[in-house]
Amino acid sequence: MLLTLGFAVLLLTLVLVVVSASAVHIERKRLLALADSIAADAADAVDLDAYYSAGVPAGTTQAGGPTTVPLSDATVRAAVDGYLASAPAAVVGEFAELRVLEPTGSPDGVTAEVTLGATVRPPLLPWVLAPWSEGIALKATSTARAG
């Protein structure tokens, strides 16, 4: 009887840990999906000064070859802030302590890089997960090329 009770407690603890770890993984995937959509939106944030500063738009050859949309850190950051401000509360409100982290911007002038951070609290907190009871910090980075 005692051995059965011990195995039952061990099994219950294992189930609670697996459920909590799965919940954290799902939250990270949702944060990554949000970062992907924001990066795709920010890839269209053209830097007008860079586009019109030269006689030939950035990314265009003299023969009229393919063009790229020039990006800057400021335009990408403004696009990220605008996206988060206009996003429905159902999308942004799902994450506790959602914030934009560094590096967010355009490292090479044609790529939008977005890094988001959030805190997730495991839904089930058995004594095994007590060190993380205040939450687990998540970070997701996504990039999108302007075209």
CSV table of C-alpha atoms in Angstrom, one decimal, residues 25-78:
chain,number,residue,atom,x,y,z
A,25,HIS,CA,6.5,25.8,-24.4
A,26,ILE,CA,3.2,26.7,-25.9
A,27,GLU,CA,3.5,30.3,-24.6
A,28,ARG,CA,6.9,30.6,-26.2
A,29,LYS,CA,5.5,29.4,-29.5
A,30,ARG,CA,2.7,32.0,-29.3
A,31,LEU,CA,5.3,34.7,-28.5
A,32,LEU,CA,7.3,33.7,-31.5
A,33,ALA,CA,4.2,33.8,-33.8
A,34,LEU,CA,3.5,37.3,-32.6
A,35,ALA,CA,7.2,38.3,-33.2
A,36,ASP,CA,6.9,36.8,-36.7
A,37,SER,CA,3.8,38.8,-37.6
A,38,ILE,CA,5.3,42.0,-36.3
A,39,ALA,CA,8.6,41.4,-38.2
A,40,ALA,CA,6.7,40.8,-41.4
A,41,ASP,CA,4.8,44.1,-40.8
A,42,ALA,CA,8.0,46.0,-40.0
A,43,ALA,CA,9.7,44.8,-43.1
A,44,ASP,CA,7.5,47.2,-45.0
A,45,ALA,CA,8.5,50.2,-42.9
A,46,VAL,CA,10.4,52.1,-45.6
A,47,ASP,CA,13.0,54.7,-44.5
A,48,LEU,CA,11.9,57.6,-46.8
A,49,ASP,CA,15.1,59.6,-46.1
A,50,ALA,CA,17.3,56.7,-47.3
A,51,TYR,CA,15.0,55.9,-50.2
A,52,TYR,CA,15.0,59.4,-51.6
A,53,SER,CA,18.5,60.6,-50.5
A,54,ALA,CA,20.4,59.2,-53.4
A,55,GLY,CA,19.6,59.7,-57.1
A,56,VAL,CA,19.0,56.0,-57.4
A,57,PRO,CA,16.8,54.4,-54.7
A,58,ALA,CA,18.6,52.0,-52.3
A,59,GLY,CA,18.9,48.5,-53.6
A,60,THR,CA,18.4,49.6,-57.3
A,61,THR,CA,21.1,49.2,-59.8
A,62,GLN,CA,21.7,51.9,-62.5
A,63,ALA,CA,20.2,49.6,-65.1
A,64,GLY,CA,17.0,49.5,-63.1
A,65,GLY,CA,17.5,46.1,-61.5
A,66,PRO,CA,15.6,44.7,-58.5
A,67,THR,CA,14.8,47.1,-55.7
A,68,THR,CA,14.8,46.6,-52.0
A,69,VAL,CA,13.0,48.6,-49.3
A,70,PRO,CA,15.6,50.5,-47.2
A,71,LEU,CA,14.9,50.1,-43.5
A,72,SER,CA,16.3,51.8,-40.4
A,73,ASP,CA,16.3,51.1,-36.7
A,74,ALA,CA,13.9,54.0,-36.2
A,75,THR,CA,11.3,52.9,-38.8
A,76,VAL,CA,11.4,49.3,-37.7
A,77,ARG,CA,10.9,50.4,-34.0
A,78,ALA,CA,8.1,52.7,-35.0
